[in-house]
PDB file of C-alpha atoms in Angstrom:
ATOM      1  CA  UNK A   1     -40.722  12.734  17.467  1.00 79.00           C
ATOM      2  CA  UNK A   2     -38.274  15.333  16.287  1.00 89.00           C
ATOM      3  CA  UNK A   3     -35.916  14.202  13.481  1.00 92.00           C
ATOM      4  CA  UNK A   4     -34.311  15.653  10.474  1.00 94.00           C
ATOM      5  CA  UNK A   5     -36.123  13.925   7.677  1.00 94.00           C
ATOM      6  CA  UNK A   6     -38.265  14.481   4.756  1.00 96.00           C
ATOM      7  CA  UNK A   7     -40.207  11.363   4.825  1.00 94.00           C
ATOM      8  CA  UNK A   8     -40.082   7.969   6.724  1.00 93.00           C
ATOM      9  CA  UNK A   9     -40.072   6.198   3.415  1.00 94.00           C
ATOM     10  CA  UNK A  10     -37.060   8.064   2.008  1.00 96.00           C
ATOM     11  CA  UNK A  11     -34.855   8.588   5.064  1.00 95.00           C
ATOM     12  CA  UNK A  12     -32.514   5.738   4.361  1.00 96.00           C
ATOM     13  CA  UNK A  13     -32.238   6.342   0.655  1.00 96.00           C
ATOM     14  CA  UNK A  14     -31.535   9.960   1.081  1.00 97.00           C
ATOM     15  CA  UNK A  15     -28.911   9.382   3.855  1.00 97.00           C
ATOM     16  CA  UNK A  16     -27.123   6.777   1.882  1.00 98.00           C
ATOM     17  CA  UNK A  17     -26.855   9.204  -0.998  1.00 98.00           C
ATOM     18  CA  UNK A  18     -25.514  11.990   1.283  1.00 98.00           C
ATOM     19  CA  UNK A  19     -23.086   9.548   2.770  1.00 98.00           C
ATOM     20  CA  UNK A  20     -21.774   8.485  -0.529  1.00 98.00           C
ATOM     21  CA  UNK A  21     -21.483  12.035  -1.914  1.00 98.00           C
ATOM     22  CA  UNK A  22     -19.597  13.230   1.258  1.00 98.00           C
ATOM     23  CA  UNK A  23     -17.029  10.309   0.941  1.00 98.00           C
ATOM     24  CA  UNK A  24     -16.769   9.919  -2.725  1.00 98.00           C
ATOM     25  CA  UNK A  25     -13.047   9.629  -2.546  1.00 97.00           C
ATOM     26  CA  UNK A  26     -13.280   6.361  -0.574  1.00 97.00           C
ATOM     27  CA  UNK A  27     -16.447   4.535  -1.610  1.00 98.00           C
ATOM     28  CA  UNK A  28     -19.383   4.474  -3.992  1.00 98.00           C
ATOM     29  CA  UNK A  29     -23.142   3.553  -3.522  1.00 98.00           C
ATOM     30  CA  UNK A  30     -24.519   0.800  -5.917  1.00 96.00           C
ATOM     31  CA  UNK A  31     -27.103   2.507  -8.229  1.00 95.00           C
ATOM     32  CA  UNK A  32     -29.877   0.444  -6.751  1.00 93.00           C
ATOM     33  CA  UNK A  33     -28.737   1.294  -3.200  1.00 95.00           C
ATOM     34  CA  UNK A  34     -28.209  -2.268  -2.176  1.00 97.00           C
ATOM     35  CA  UNK A  35     -24.563  -1.896  -1.014  1.00 98.00           C
ATOM     36  CA  UNK A  36     -21.850   0.470  -0.474  1.00 98.00           C
ATOM     37  CA  UNK A  37     -18.300  -0.628  -1.898  1.00 98.00           C
ATOM     38  CA  UNK A  38     -14.821   0.418  -1.633  1.00 98.00           C
ATOM     39  CA  UNK A  39     -13.892   2.773  -4.526  1.00 96.00           C
ATOM     40  CA  UNK A  40     -10.387   1.192  -5.253  1.00 93.00           C
ATOM     41  CA  UNK A  41     -10.481  -2.409  -5.002  1.00 96.00           C
ATOM     42  CA  UNK A  42      -7.256  -4.463  -4.606  1.00 92.00           C
ATOM     43  CA  UNK A  43      -6.832  -7.377  -7.068  1.00 94.00           C
ATOM     44  CA  UNK A  44      -6.130 -10.724  -5.453  1.00 94.00           C
ATOM     45  CA  UNK A  45      -7.256  -9.556  -1.925  1.00 98.00           C
ATOM     46  CA  UNK A  46      -9.961 -11.482   0.016  1.00 98.00           C
ATOM     47  CA  UNK A  47     -13.013  -9.075  -0.005  1.00 98.00           C
ATOM     48  CA  UNK A  48     -14.642  -8.473   3.376  1.00 98.00           C
ATOM     49  CA  UNK A  49     -18.324  -7.886   3.346  1.00 98.00           C
ATOM     50  CA  UNK A  50     -20.569  -7.001   6.382  1.00 98.00           C
ATOM     51  CA  UNK A  51     -23.891  -5.363   6.944  1.00 97.00           C
ATOM     52  CA  UNK A  52     -26.954  -5.309   8.949  1.00 96.00           C
ATOM     53  CA  UNK A  53     -29.951  -2.899   9.884  1.00 96.00           C
ATOM     54  CA  UNK A  54     -29.455   0.795   9.515  1.00 96.00           C
ATOM     55  CA  UNK A  55     -29.419   2.937  12.505  1.00 96.00           C
ATOM     56  CA  UNK A  56     -26.050   1.805  13.785  1.00 97.00           C
ATOM     57  CA  UNK A  57     -23.891   4.173  11.840  1.00 98.00           C
ATOM     58  CA  UNK A  58     -20.990   4.412  11.255  1.00 98.00           C
ATOM     59  CA  UNK A  59     -21.269   0.536  11.410  1.00 98.00           C
ATOM     60  CA  UNK A  60     -21.040  -0.776   8.595  1.00 97.00           C
ATOM     61  CA  UNK A  61     -20.915   1.551   5.824  1.00 98.00           C
ATOM     62  CA  UNK A  62     -18.584   3.953   7.618  1.00 98.00           C
ATOM     63  CA  UNK A  63     -15.933   1.109   7.737  1.00 98.00           C
ATOM     64  CA  UNK A  64     -15.748   0.583   4.055  1.00 98.00           C
ATOM     65  CA  UNK A  65     -12.309   1.560   2.709  1.00 98.00           C
ATOM     66  CA  UNK A  66      -8.717   0.798   2.933  1.00 98.00           C
ATOM     67  CA  UNK A  67      -7.834  -1.541   5.787  1.00 98.00           C
ATOM     68  CA  UNK A  68     -11.510  -2.696   6.558  1.00 98.00           C
ATOM     69  CA  UNK A  69     -14.426  -3.480   4.652  1.00 98.00           C
ATOM     70  CA  UNK A  70     -14.874  -3.890   0.779  1.00 98.00           C
ATOM     71  CA  UNK A  71     -18.520  -3.698   0.877  1.00 98.00           C
ATOM     72  CA  UNK A  72     -21.405  -3.161   3.477  1.00 98.00           C
ATOM     73  CA  UNK A  73     -25.115  -4.039   2.900  1.00 98.00           C
ATOM     74  CA  UNK A  74     -27.408  -1.773   4.622  1.00 98.00           C
ATOM     75  CA  UNK A  75     -30.948  -3.055   5.712  1.00 96.00           C
ATOM     76  CA  UNK A  76     -33.806  -0.793   6.603  1.00 96.00           C
ATOM     77  CA  UNK A  77     -33.578   0.656  10.158  1.00 95.00           C
ATOM     78  CA  UNK A  78     -33.002  -2.310  12.581  1.00 95.00           C
ATOM     79  CA  UNK A  79     -34.004  -4.766   9.790  1.00 95.00           C
ATOM     80  CA  UNK A  80     -31.599  -7.308   8.261  1.00 96.00           C
ATOM     81  CA  UNK A  81     -30.365  -6.891   4.633  1.00 97.00           C
ATOM     82  CA  UNK A  82     -31.706  -9.211   2.141  1.00 97.00           C
ATOM     83  CA  UNK A  83     -29.744 -12.123   0.535  1.00 97.00           C
ATOM     84  CA  UNK A  84     -29.764 -10.541  -2.882  1.00 97.00           C
ATOM     85  CA  UNK A  85     -27.818  -7.589  -1.489  1.00 98.00           C
ATOM     86  CA  UNK A  86     -24.972  -9.901  -0.327  1.00 97.00           C
ATOM     87  CA  UNK A  87     -24.978 -11.673  -3.619  1.00 97.00           C
ATOM     88  CA  UNK A  88     -24.691  -8.537  -5.649  1.00 97.00           C
ATOM     89  CA  UNK A  89     -22.035  -7.047  -3.156  1.00 98.00           C
ATOM     90  CA  UNK A  90     -20.003 -10.248  -3.458  1.00 97.00           C
ATOM     91  CA  UNK A  91     -20.069 -10.124  -7.272  1.00 96.00           C
ATOM     92  CA  UNK A  92     -18.996  -6.521  -7.188  1.00 97.00           C
ATOM     93  CA  UNK A  93     -16.028  -6.732  -4.912  1.00 98.00           C
ATOM     94  CA  UNK A  94     -14.608 -10.331  -5.218  1.00 97.00           C
ATOM     95  CA  UNK A  95     -11.392  -9.940  -7.177  1.00 96.00           C
ATOM     96  CA  UNK A  96     -10.534 -13.577  -7.186  1.00 94.00           C
ATOM     97  CA  UNK A  97      -9.454 -14.347  -3.694  1.00 97.00           C
ATOM     98  CA  UNK A  98     -12.979 -14.985  -2.245  1.00 97.00           C
ATOM     99  CA  UNK A  99     -15.122 -13.179   0.167  1.00 98.00           C
ATOM    100  CA  UNK A 100     -15.375 -13.291   4.062  1.00 98.00           C
ATOM    101  CA  UNK A 101     -18.759 -12.374   5.454  1.00 98.00           C
ATOM    102  CA  UNK A 102     -18.707 -10.853   8.941  1.00 98.00           C
ATOM    103  CA  UNK A 103     -22.149 -11.266  10.430  1.00 98.00           C
ATOM    104  CA  UNK A 104     -23.531 -10.125  13.775  1.00 97.00           C
ATOM    105  CA  UNK A 105     -25.534 -12.869  15.684  1.00 96.00           C
ATOM    106  CA  UNK A 106     -29.021 -11.850  15.103  1.00 94.00           C
ATOM    107  CA  UNK A 107     -31.375 -14.417  13.631  1.00 93.00           C
ATOM    108  CA  UNK A 108     -32.239 -12.383  10.530  1.00 94.00           C
ATOM    109  CA  UNK A 109     -28.753 -11.441   9.750  1.00 96.00           C
ATOM    110  CA  UNK A 110     -27.355 -14.948  10.172  1.00 96.00           C
ATOM    111  CA  UNK A 111     -30.133 -16.461   8.083  1.00 96.00           C
ATOM    112  CA  UNK A 112     -29.833 -13.934   5.262  1.00 97.00           C
ATOM    113  CA  UNK A 113     -26.124 -13.892   5.057  1.00 97.00           C
ATOM    114  CA  UNK A 114     -26.147 -17.697   5.012  1.00 96.00           C
ATOM    115  CA  UNK A 115     -28.522 -17.630   2.074  1.00 96.00           C
ATOM    116  CA  UNK A 116     -26.500 -14.964   0.451  1.00 96.00           C
ATOM    117  CA  UNK A 117     -23.338 -17.137   0.766  1.00 95.00           C
ATOM    118  CA  UNK A 118     -25.185 -20.177  -0.773  1.00 93.00           C
ATOM    119  CA  UNK A 119     -26.526 -18.044  -3.705  1.00 94.00           C
ATOM    120  CA  UNK A 120     -23.217 -16.282  -4.326  1.00 92.00           C
ATOM    121  CA  UNK A 121     -21.230 -19.546  -4.962  1.00 83.00           C
ATOM    122  CA  UNK A 122     -17.574 -19.363  -5.383  1.00 83.00           C
ATOM    123  CA  UNK A 123     -15.285 -18.917  -2.227  1.00 94.00           C
ATOM    124  CA  UNK A 124     -17.384 -17.555   0.623  1.00 97.00           C
ATOM    125  CA  UNK A 125     -16.771 -17.990   4.219  1.00 97.00           C
ATOM    126  CA  UNK A 126     -18.613 -16.479   7.224  1.00 97.00           C
ATOM    127  CA  UNK A 127     -17.673 -15.418  10.797  1.00 98.00           C
ATOM    128  CA  UNK A 128     -20.404 -14.824  13.344  1.00 98.00           C
ATOM    129  CA  UNK A 129     -19.758 -12.110  16.108  1.00 98.00           C
ATOM    130  CA  UNK A 130     -21.273 -12.655  19.466  1.00 96.00           C
ATOM    131  CA  UNK A 131     -19.335 -10.538  22.011  1.00 97.00           C
ATOM    132  CA  UNK A 132     -22.226  -9.361  24.224  1.00 96.00           C
ATOM    133  CA  UNK A 133     -22.133 -11.073  27.776  1.00 95.00           C
ATOM    134  CA  UNK A 134     -25.321  -9.412  28.977  1.00 92.00           C
ATOM    135  CA  UNK A 135     -27.791 -12.126  27.952  1.00 82.00           C
ATOM    136  CA  UNK A 136     -27.275 -15.634  26.553  1.00 73.00           C
ATOM    137  CA  UNK A 137     -30.529 -15.575  24.321  1.00 68.00           C
ATOM    138  CA  UNK A 138     -33.096 -12.978  23.416  1.00 67.00           C
ATOM    139  CA  UNK A 139     -36.093 -12.691  21.040  1.00 62.00           C
ATOM    140  CA  UNK A 140     -33.578 -11.497  18.429  1.00 65.00           C
ATOM    141  CA  UNK A 141     -30.853 -14.081  18.810  1.00 63.00           C
ATOM    142  CA  UNK A 142     -29.997 -17.757  19.518  1.00 74.00           C
ATOM    143  CA  UNK A 143     -26.865 -17.349  21.577  1.00 86.00           C
ATOM    144  CA  UNK A 144     -25.134 -13.975  22.334  1.00 93.00           C
ATOM    145  CA  UNK A 145     -25.639 -10.805  20.364  1.00 94.00           C
ATOM    146  CA  UNK A 146     -23.064  -9.338  18.130  1.00 95.00           C
ATOM    147  CA  UNK A 147     -22.323  -5.837  19.230  1.00 97.00           C
ATOM    148  CA  UNK A 148     -19.319  -3.305  19.359  1.00 98.00           C
ATOM    149  CA  UNK A 149     -16.742  -6.062  19.174  1.00 98.00           C
ATOM    150  CA  UNK A 150     -17.796  -6.478  15.554  1.00 98.00           C
ATOM    151  CA  UNK A 151     -16.025  -3.322  14.576  1.00 98.00           C
ATOM    152  CA  UNK A 152     -12.804  -4.771  16.147  1.00 98.00           C
ATOM    153  CA  UNK A 153     -13.164  -7.925  14.138  1.00 98.00           C
ATOM    154  CA  UNK A 154     -13.621  -5.791  10.983  1.00 98.00           C
ATOM    155  CA  UNK A 155     -10.519  -3.760  11.617  1.00 98.00           C
ATOM    156  CA  UNK A 156      -8.105  -6.507  12.332  1.00 98.00           C
ATOM    157  CA  UNK A 157      -9.363  -8.881   9.699  1.00 98.00           C
ATOM    158  CA  UNK A 158      -9.415  -5.912   7.233  1.00 98.00           C
ATOM    159  CA  UNK A 159      -5.615  -5.221   7.966  1.00 98.00           C
ATOM    160  CA  UNK A 160      -4.792  -8.857   7.544  1.00 98.00           C
ATOM    161  CA  UNK A 161      -6.779  -9.052   4.230  1.00 98.00           C
ATOM    162  CA  UNK A 162      -4.930  -5.903   2.943  1.00 97.00           C
ATOM    163  CA  UNK A 163      -1.624  -7.549   3.699  1.00 97.00           C
ATOM    164  CA  UNK A 164      -2.588 -10.541   1.518  1.00 97.00           C
ATOM    165  CA  UNK A 165      -3.797 -13.176   3.984  1.00 98.00           C
ATOM    166  CA  UNK A 166      -5.734 -15.947   2.166  1.00 98.00           C
ATOM    167  CA  UNK A 167      -9.348 -16.689   3.038  1.00 98.00           C
ATOM    168  CA  UNK A 168      -9.313 -19.703   5.390  1.00 98.00           C
ATOM    169  CA  UNK A 169      -6.623 -18.248   7.786  1.00 98.00           C
ATOM    170  CA  UNK A 170      -8.356 -14.830   7.577  1.00 98.00           C
ATOM    171  CA  UNK A 171     -11.626 -16.526   8.882  1.00 98.00           C
ATOM    172  CA  UNK A 172      -9.713 -18.218  11.575  1.00 98.00           C
ATOM    173  CA  UNK A 173      -8.230 -14.971  12.646  1.00 98.00           C
ATOM    174  CA  UNK A 174     -11.567 -13.205  12.666  1.00 98.00           C
ATOM    175  CA  UNK A 175     -12.983 -15.949  14.929  1.00 98.00           C
ATOM    176  CA  UNK A 176      -9.970 -15.597  17.205  1.00 98.00           C
ATOM    177  CA  UNK A 177     -10.579 -11.917  17.587  1.00 98.00           C
ATOM    178  CA  UNK A 178     -14.274 -12.526  18.345  1.00 98.00           C
ATOM    179  CA  UNK A 179     -13.453 -15.132  20.877  1.00 97.00           C
ATOM    180  CA  UNK A 180     -11.174 -12.627  22.671  1.00 98.00           C
ATOM    181  CA  UNK A 181     -13.856  -9.888  22.706  1.00 98.00           C
ATOM    182  CA  UNK A 182     -16.481  -9.247  25.246  1.00 98.00           C
ATOM    183  CA  UNK A 183     -19.079  -6.363  25.560  1.00 98.00           C
ATOM    184  CA  UNK A 184     -21.811  -5.075  27.614  1.00 97.00           C
ATOM    185  CA  UNK A 185     -23.971  -1.848  27.414  1.00 97.00           C
ATOM    186  CA  UNK A 186     -26.184   0.357  29.425  1.00 97.00           C
ATOM    187  CA  UNK A 187     -28.961   2.741  28.207  1.00 96.00           C
ATOM    188  CA  UNK A 188     -30.152   5.846  29.841  1.00 96.00           C
ATOM    189  CA  UNK A 189     -32.862   6.579  27.341  1.00 94.00           C
ATOM    190  CA  UNK A 190     -34.626   4.671  24.582  1.00 92.00           C
ATOM    191  CA  UNK A 191     -34.081   5.054  20.881  1.00 93.00           C
ATOM    192  CA  UNK A 192     -36.838   6.184  18.436  1.00 92.00           C
ATOM    193  CA  UNK A 193     -37.148   4.280  15.223  1.00 93.00           C
ATOM    194  CA  UNK A 194     -38.471   6.861  12.648  1.00 92.00           C
ATOM    195  CA  UNK A 195     -41.235   4.375  11.358  1.00 88.00           C
ATOM    196  CA  UNK A 196     -42.495   3.887  14.906  1.00 89.00           C
ATOM    197  CA  UNK A 197     -42.607   7.655  15.847  1.00 88.00           C
ATOM    198  CA  UNK A 198     -42.190   6.881  19.519  1.00 89.00           C
ATOM    199  CA  UNK A 199     -39.492   5.408  21.854  1.00 89.00           C
ATOM    200  CA  UNK A 200     -38.891   1.732  21.647  1.00 88.00           C
ATOM    201  CA  UNK A 201     -39.353   1.342  25.373  1.00 88.00           C
ATOM    202  CA  UNK A 202     -40.271   3.547  28.355  1.00 88.00           C
ATOM    203  CA  UNK A 203     -37.639   4.390  30.908  1.00 92.00           C
ATOM    204  CA  UNK A 204     -37.961   6.748  33.749  1.00 91.00           C
ATOM    205  CA  UNK A 205     -35.565   9.794  34.564  1.00 91.00           C
ATOM    206  CA  UNK A 206     -33.992   7.883  37.490  1.00 94.00           C
ATOM    207  CA  UNK A 207     -33.687   4.580  35.720  1.00 95.00           C
ATOM    208  CA  UNK A 208     -31.220   2.720  33.445  1.00 95.00           C
ATOM    209  CA  UNK A 209     -31.500  -0.383  31.340  1.00 94.00           C
ATOM    210  CA  UNK A 210     -28.491  -2.615  32.269  1.00 93.00           C
ATOM    211  CA  UNK A 211     -27.273  -4.981  29.498  1.00 91.00           C
ATOM    212  CA  UNK A 212     -29.274  -3.290  26.813  1.00 92.00           C
ATOM    213  CA  UNK A 213     -28.992  -4.387  23.119  1.00 90.00           C
ATOM    214  CA  UNK A 214     -28.171  -2.198  20.231  1.00 93.00           C
ATOM    215  CA  UNK A 215     -31.796  -2.352  18.887  1.00 91.00           C
ATOM    216  CA  UNK A 216     -33.299  -1.384  22.276  1.00 85.00           C
ATOM    217  CA  UNK A 217     -33.830  -4.879  23.360  1.00 84.00           C
ATOM    218  CA  UNK A 218     -34.214  -5.543  27.162  1.00 79.00           C
ATOM    219  CA  UNK A 219     -30.920  -6.248  29.020  1.00 82.00           C
ATOM    220  CA  UNK A 220     -30.346  -7.995  32.248  1.00 86.00           C
ATOM    221  CA  UNK A 221     -32.513  -5.750  34.415  1.00 89.00           C
ATOM    222  CA  UNK A 222     -34.080  -2.270  34.794  1.00 92.00           C
ATOM    223  CA  UNK A 223     -32.232  -0.475  37.653  1.00 93.00           C
ATOM    224  CA  UNK A 224     -31.984   2.821  39.340  1.00 95.00           C
ATOM    225  CA  UNK A 225     -29.410   5.155  37.847  1.00 96.00           C
ATOM    226  CA  UNK A 226     -26.108   4.712  39.548  1.00 96.00           C
ATOM    227  CA  UNK A 227     -22.753   6.489  39.423  1.00 97.00           C
ATOM    228  CA  UNK A 228     -20.372   5.967  36.369  1.00 97.00           C
ATOM    229  CA  UNK A 229     -17.968   4.241  38.714  1.00 98.00           C
ATOM    230  CA  UNK A 230     -20.661   1.877  39.852  1.00 97.00           C
ATOM    231  CA  UNK A 231     -21.804   1.182  36.265  1.00 97.00           C
ATOM    232  CA  UNK A 232     -18.316   0.523  35.004  1.00 98.00           C
ATOM    233  CA  UNK A 233     -17.508  -1.696  37.862  1.00 97.00           C
ATOM    234  CA  UNK A 234     -20.442  -4.110  37.180  1.00 96.00           C
ATOM    235  CA  UNK A 235     -19.859  -4.054  33.419  1.00 97.00           C
ATOM    236  CA  UNK A 236     -15.999  -4.631  33.819  1.00 97.00           C
ATOM    237  CA  UNK A 237     -16.530  -7.421  36.382  1.00 97.00           C
ATOM    238  CA  UNK A 238     -19.026  -9.131  34.227  1.00 96.00           C
ATOM    239  CA  UNK A 239     -16.620  -8.973  31.284  1.00 97.00           C
ATOM    240  CA  UNK A 240     -13.491 -10.133  33.217  1.00 97.00           C
ATOM    241  CA  UNK A 241     -15.613 -13.017  34.881  1.00 96.00           C
ATOM    242  CA  UNK A 242     -16.731 -14.123  31.525  1.00 95.00           C
ATOM    243  CA  UNK A 243     -13.132 -14.024  29.895  1.00 96.00           C
ATOM    244  CA  UNK A 244     -11.893 -16.164  32.806  1.00 94.00           C
ATOM    245  CA  UNK A 245      -8.357 -17.193  32.257  1.00 91.00           C
ATOM    246  CA  UNK A 246      -8.048 -15.080  29.223  1.00 90.00           C
ATOM    247  CA  UNK A 247      -8.319 -11.841  31.221  1.00 92.00           C
ATOM    248  CA  UNK A 248      -4.604 -11.432  31.906  1.00 90.00           C
ATOM    249  CA  UNK A 249      -2.278  -9.458  29.713  1.00 93.00           C
ATOM    250  CA  UNK A 250      -2.702  -6.851  27.003  1.00 97.00           C
ATOM    251  CA  UNK A 251      -6.034  -5.531  25.950  1.00 98.00           C
ATOM    252  CA  UNK A 252      -7.875  -3.042  23.905  1.00 98.00           C
ATOM    253  CA  UNK A 253     -10.374  -1.017  25.839  1.00 98.00           C
ATOM    254  CA  UNK A 254     -13.251   0.437  23.586  1.00 98.00           C
ATOM    255  CA  UNK A 255     -15.867   2.702  25.055  1.00 98.00           C
ATOM    256  CA  UNK A 256     -18.607   3.118  22.516  1.00 98.00           C
ATOM    257  CA  UNK A 257     -21.390   5.697  22.541  1.00 98.00           C
ATOM    258  CA  UNK A 258     -24.932   4.723  21.409  1.00 97.00           C
ATOM    259  CA  UNK A 259     -25.591   7.886  19.458  1.00 97.00           C
ATOM    260  CA  UNK A 260     -26.960  10.278  22.169  1.00 96.00           C
ATOM    261  CA  UNK A 261     -24.136  10.270  24.657  1.00 97.00           C
ATOM    262  CA  UNK A 262     -21.750  13.273  24.923  1.00 98.00           C
ATOM    263  CA  UNK A 263     -18.060  12.695  24.256  1.00 98.00           C
ATOM    264  CA  UNK A 264     -17.157  14.093  27.710  1.00 98.00           C
ATOM    265  CA  UNK A 265     -19.333  11.406  29.373  1.00 98.00           C
ATOM    266  CA  UNK A 266     -17.772   8.529  27.213  1.00 98.00           C
ATOM    267  CA  UNK A 267     -14.224   9.612  28.358  1.00 98.00           C
ATOM    268  CA  UNK A 268     -15.377   9.722  31.818  1.00 98.00           C
ATOM    269  CA  UNK A 269     -16.640   6.128  31.532  1.00 98.00           C
ATOM    270  CA  UNK A 270     -13.343   5.234  29.805  1.00 98.00           C
ATOM    271  CA  UNK A 271     -11.458   6.635  32.906  1.00 98.00           C
ATOM    272  CA  UNK A 272     -13.542   4.671  35.308  1.00 98.00           C
ATOM    273  CA  UNK A 273     -13.274   1.349  33.186  1.00 98.00           C
ATOM    274  CA  UNK A 274      -9.556   1.672  32.662  1.00 98.00           C
ATOM    275  CA  UNK A 275      -8.949   1.920  36.470  1.00 98.00           C
ATOM    276  CA  UNK A 276     -11.007  -0.932  37.256  1.00 98.00           C
ATOM    277  CA  UNK A 277      -9.629  -3.265  34.621  1.00 98.00           C
ATOM    278  CA  UNK A 278      -6.072  -2.553  35.550  1.00 96.00           C
ATOM    279  CA  UNK A 279      -6.849  -3.440  39.170  1.00 96.00           C
ATOM    280  CA  UNK A 280      -8.073  -6.719  37.919  1.00 95.00           C
ATOM    281  CA  UNK A 281      -4.865  -7.519  35.930  1.00 95.00           C
ATOM    282  CA  UNK A 282      -5.863  -6.407  32.452  1.00 97.00           C
ATOM    283  CA  UNK A 283      -3.119  -4.205  30.928  1.00 97.00           C
ATOM    284  CA  UNK A 284      -4.706  -1.523  28.480  1.00 98.00           C
ATOM    285  CA  UNK A 285      -2.400  -1.080  25.577  1.00 98.00           C
ATOM    286  CA  UNK A 286      -4.777   0.241  23.018  1.00 98.00           C
ATOM    287  CA  UNK A 287      -7.879   2.504  23.394  1.00 98.00           C
ATOM    288  CA  UNK A 288     -10.833   3.708  21.358  1.00 98.00           C
ATOM    289  CA  UNK A 289     -13.539   6.104  22.531  1.00 98.00           C
ATOM    290  CA  UNK A 290     -16.386   7.359  20.474  1.00 98.00           C
ATOM    291  CA  UNK A 291     -19.707   6.560  18.874  1.00 98.00           C
ATOM    292  CA  UNK A 292     -18.898   3.772  16.470  1.00 98.00           C
ATOM    293  CA  UNK A 293     -21.772   1.127  16.902  1.00 98.00           C
ATOM    294  CA  UNK A 294     -24.787   3.306  17.641  1.00 98.00           C
ATOM    295  CA  UNK A 295     -28.494   2.736  18.294  1.00 96.00           C
ATOM    296  CA  UNK A 296     -30.035   5.886  16.575  1.00 96.00           C
ATOM    297  CA  UNK A 297     -30.508   8.469  19.315  1.00 95.00           C
ATOM    298  CA  UNK A 298     -30.136   6.300  22.423  1.00 96.00           C
ATOM    299  CA  UNK A 299     -28.324   7.848  25.345  1.00 96.00           C
ATOM    300  CA  UNK A 300     -25.961   5.137  26.809  1.00 97.00           C
ATOM    301  CA  UNK A 301     -22.677   3.283  26.081  1.00 98.00           C
ATOM    302  CA  UNK A 302     -20.997  -0.063  25.900  1.00 98.00           C
ATOM    303  CA  UNK A 303     -17.729  -1.197  27.118  1.00 98.00           C
ATOM    304  CA  UNK A 304     -15.623  -3.664  25.026  1.00 98.00           C
ATOM    305  CA  UNK A 305     -12.532  -5.446  26.087  1.00 98.00           C
ATOM    306  CA  UNK A 306     -10.543  -7.344  23.508  1.00 98.00           C
ATOM    307  CA  UNK A 307      -7.597  -9.377  24.777  1.00 98.00           C
ATOM    308  CA  UNK A 308      -4.760  -8.808  22.213  1.00 98.00           C
ATOM    309  CA  UNK A 309      -1.768 -10.911  21.162  1.00 97.00           C
ATOM    310  CA  UNK A 310       1.210  -9.579  19.200  1.00 97.00           C
ATOM    311  CA  UNK A 311      -0.374 -10.378  15.873  1.00 98.00           C
ATOM    312  CA  UNK A 312      -3.695  -8.770  16.791  1.00 98.00           C
ATOM    313  CA  UNK A 313      -1.921  -5.594  18.101  1.00 98.00           C
ATOM    314  CA  UNK A 314       0.162  -5.323  14.879  1.00 98.00           C
ATOM    315  CA  UNK A 315      -2.904  -5.488  12.639  1.00 98.00           C
ATOM    316  CA  UNK A 316      -4.838  -3.065  14.814  1.00 98.00           C
ATOM    317  CA  UNK A 317      -2.109  -0.442  14.331  1.00 98.00           C
ATOM    318  CA  UNK A 318      -2.007  -0.878  10.587  1.00 98.00           C
ATOM    319  CA  UNK A 319      -3.157   2.049   8.434  1.00 98.00           C
ATOM    320  CA  UNK A 320      -6.929   2.372   7.916  1.00 98.00           C
ATOM    321  CA  UNK A 321      -8.844   5.060   5.916  1.00 98.00           C
ATOM    322  CA  UNK A 322     -12.633   4.854   6.017  1.00 98.00           C
ATOM    323  CA  UNK A 323     -15.367   7.332   6.815  1.00 98.00           C
ATOM    324  CA  UNK A 324     -15.665   6.256  10.297  1.00 98.00           C
ATOM    325  CA  UNK A 325     -12.027   5.304  11.296  1.00 98.00           C
ATOM    326  CA  UNK A 326      -8.771   6.465  10.004  1.00 97.00           C
ATOM    327  CA  UNK A 327      -5.143   6.482  10.967  1.00 97.00           C
ATOM    328  CA  UNK A 328      -1.622   5.929   9.675  1.00 95.00           C
ATOM    329  CA  UNK A 329      -2.292   7.005   6.112  1.00 75.00           C
TER     330      UNK A 329
END
């Protein structure tokens, strides 16, 4: 294992301190390291809080700032944050309009955020993201996994919160975005968790893991490596079939790298996916390409399609200023 680190025990702490120092104009790190919070809080705005295991950067800390999250709670690598992190984050960023928790559908995350909401008291609502169509259940989840579509929920809900939307309609909006989002990923290599010191799974040079999860969980099947067009065709067909009648009209196409994939290859996959989707009647009106929801050093990518109505398009276009996503400011 070759990684830039001083110690397995300090890698997360040192990374968080470096992250906070590099983006001190946008955010601050709680002195205990339990959460990252937006530097300039807006009074009377619903506070958006998310989080999860580290190793998926820039999700979630990279999306703290204007137009997205007010706080993010980082767990250890691929490990859920603890309820006390959510409680302390909520106390720090709730300016009187309540908090919305955005939670990826993994059992540890769901359980701990639920406990955090109960312990926090006050006005707290939660939205579970579950956009992965690859598998219905895994050892990590009951139901579908929450993956790259989570970032889209955070962006659209974040813009709505910034404009003053109240807690209950904001939660309904976030649920609607999640319901319109579908994702699937493919891995060409494994990831290596620092504490483990070896790849999470073995995969041959001529193989790919189809439908892989963002922690290296198994997908639909192990298969021989295929062309980009063939990979995109299977993923896009699965997404469109799963959307059913929703898969007509305007959409966001989001091609997300897992951390070890060159940008050139991500745009190649975008080119393939866009052509396939438009042949199937999906009109791509917004696009995003890059590594936003990663899995440490895994080579591979996911494709996310979010069907967009007029309100969602307007909110997607609103200004955002975070470490990981910014435009319009």
